[in-house]
GROMACS .gro file of C-alpha atoms in nm:
model
   78
    1MET     CA    1   1.225   1.107   0.148
    2THR     CA    2   1.138   1.227   0.498
    3GLU     CA    3   1.062   0.987   0.783
    4PRO     CA    4   0.685   1.066   0.778
    5GLU     CA    5   0.679   1.012   0.399
    6LEU     CA    6   0.861   0.683   0.437
    7THR     CA    7   0.625   0.576   0.715
    8ALA     CA    8   0.320   0.649   0.499
    9ALA     CA    9   0.461   0.473   0.193
   10ARG     CA   10   0.555   0.167   0.396
   11ALA     CA   11   0.211   0.158   0.559
   12TYR     CA   12   0.050   0.163   0.217
   13LEU     CA   13   0.273  -0.118   0.092
   14ARG     CA   14   0.184  -0.327   0.399
   15LEU     CA   15  -0.184  -0.263   0.328
   16LEU     CA   16  -0.139  -0.365  -0.035
   17GLN     CA   17   0.044  -0.685   0.057
   18THR     CA   18  -0.213  -0.773   0.322
   19ALA     CA   19  -0.502  -0.710   0.082
   20ARG     CA   20  -0.344  -0.929  -0.184
   21ALA     CA   21  -0.286  -1.211   0.064
   22ALA     CA   22  -0.626  -1.181   0.230
   23LEU     CA   23  -0.819  -1.167  -0.096
   24ALA     CA   24  -0.617  -1.426  -0.289
   25ASP     CA   25  -0.871  -1.700  -0.221
   26PRO     CA   26  -1.221  -1.591  -0.332
   27GLU     CA   27  -1.382  -1.846  -0.100
   28ARG     CA   28  -1.215  -1.688   0.205
   29GLU     CA   29  -1.276  -1.322   0.111
   30PRO     CA   30  -1.561  -1.251   0.356
   31ALA     CA   31  -1.365  -1.398   0.647
   32ALA     CA   32  -1.045  -1.223   0.538
   33LEU     CA   33  -1.186  -0.871   0.527
   34PRO     CA   34  -1.141  -0.807   0.903
   35LEU     CA   35  -0.768  -0.871   0.852
   36LEU     CA   36  -0.754  -0.547   0.653
   37THR     CA   37  -0.881  -0.327   0.938
   38ALA     CA   38  -0.545  -0.270   1.109
   39PRO     CA   39  -0.340  -0.205   0.792
   40MET     CA   40  -0.610   0.031   0.661
   41ALA     CA   41  -0.610   0.226   0.986
   42GLU     CA   42  -0.229   0.240   0.988
   43ALA     CA   43  -0.218   0.373   0.631
   44ASP     CA   44  -0.496   0.625   0.702
   45THR     CA   45  -0.322   0.751   1.016
   46ALA     CA   46   0.011   0.785   0.834
   47LEU     CA   47  -0.148   0.974   0.544
   48THR     CA   48  -0.334   1.208   0.777
   49ALA     CA   49  -0.018   1.274   0.982
   50LEU     CA   50   0.165   1.353   0.660
   51GLY     CA   51  -0.113   1.586   0.544
   52MET     CA   52  -0.164   1.384   0.228
   53ALA     CA   53  -0.514   1.255   0.285
   54GLY     CA   54  -0.684   1.333  -0.045
   55ASN     CA   55  -0.356   1.396  -0.230
   56GLU     CA   56  -0.316   1.059  -0.398
   57ALA     CA   57  -0.097   1.178  -0.686
   58GLU     CA   58   0.177   1.304  -0.456
   59PHE     CA   59   0.146   1.002  -0.228
   60PHE     CA   60   0.180   0.752  -0.513
   61ARG     CA   61   0.489   0.941  -0.629
   62LEU     CA   62   0.639   0.860  -0.287
   63VAL     CA   63   0.531   0.496  -0.311
   64ALA     CA   64   0.685   0.467  -0.657
   65ALA     CA   65   1.011   0.605  -0.521
   66LEU     CA   66   1.008   0.333  -0.257
   67ARG     CA   67   0.890   0.052  -0.484
   68PRO     CA   68   0.898   0.126  -0.859
   69ALA     CA   69   0.624  -0.019  -1.079
   70PRO     CA   70   0.722  -0.343  -1.253
   71THR     CA   71   0.836  -0.318  -1.612
   72PRO     CA   72   0.717  -0.555  -1.885
   73ALA     CA   73   1.046  -0.745  -1.841
   74ASP     CA   74   0.968  -0.789  -1.469
   75ARG     CA   75   0.635  -0.944  -1.565
   76GLY     CA   76   0.795  -1.190  -1.805
   77ALA     CA   77   0.693  -1.015  -2.129
   78ALA     CA   78   0.939  -1.027  -2.415
   0.00000   0.00000   0.00000
């Protein structure tokens, strides 16, 4: 993975983690939304710099290489 690809994938993962944390409490959602502005801008800038804006399939392949999707065993399923 190239440095720009890694930067974009990491920016997306930061956005995902921030969104999960900010939106975890439904009562705080409206106040939490401004917290997403910076990570969204970072991810958008990284995708644009990489030339992947609008190429989600290729981008998510990079993200999966950085952080594979959980398996049923990871989720506690038997």
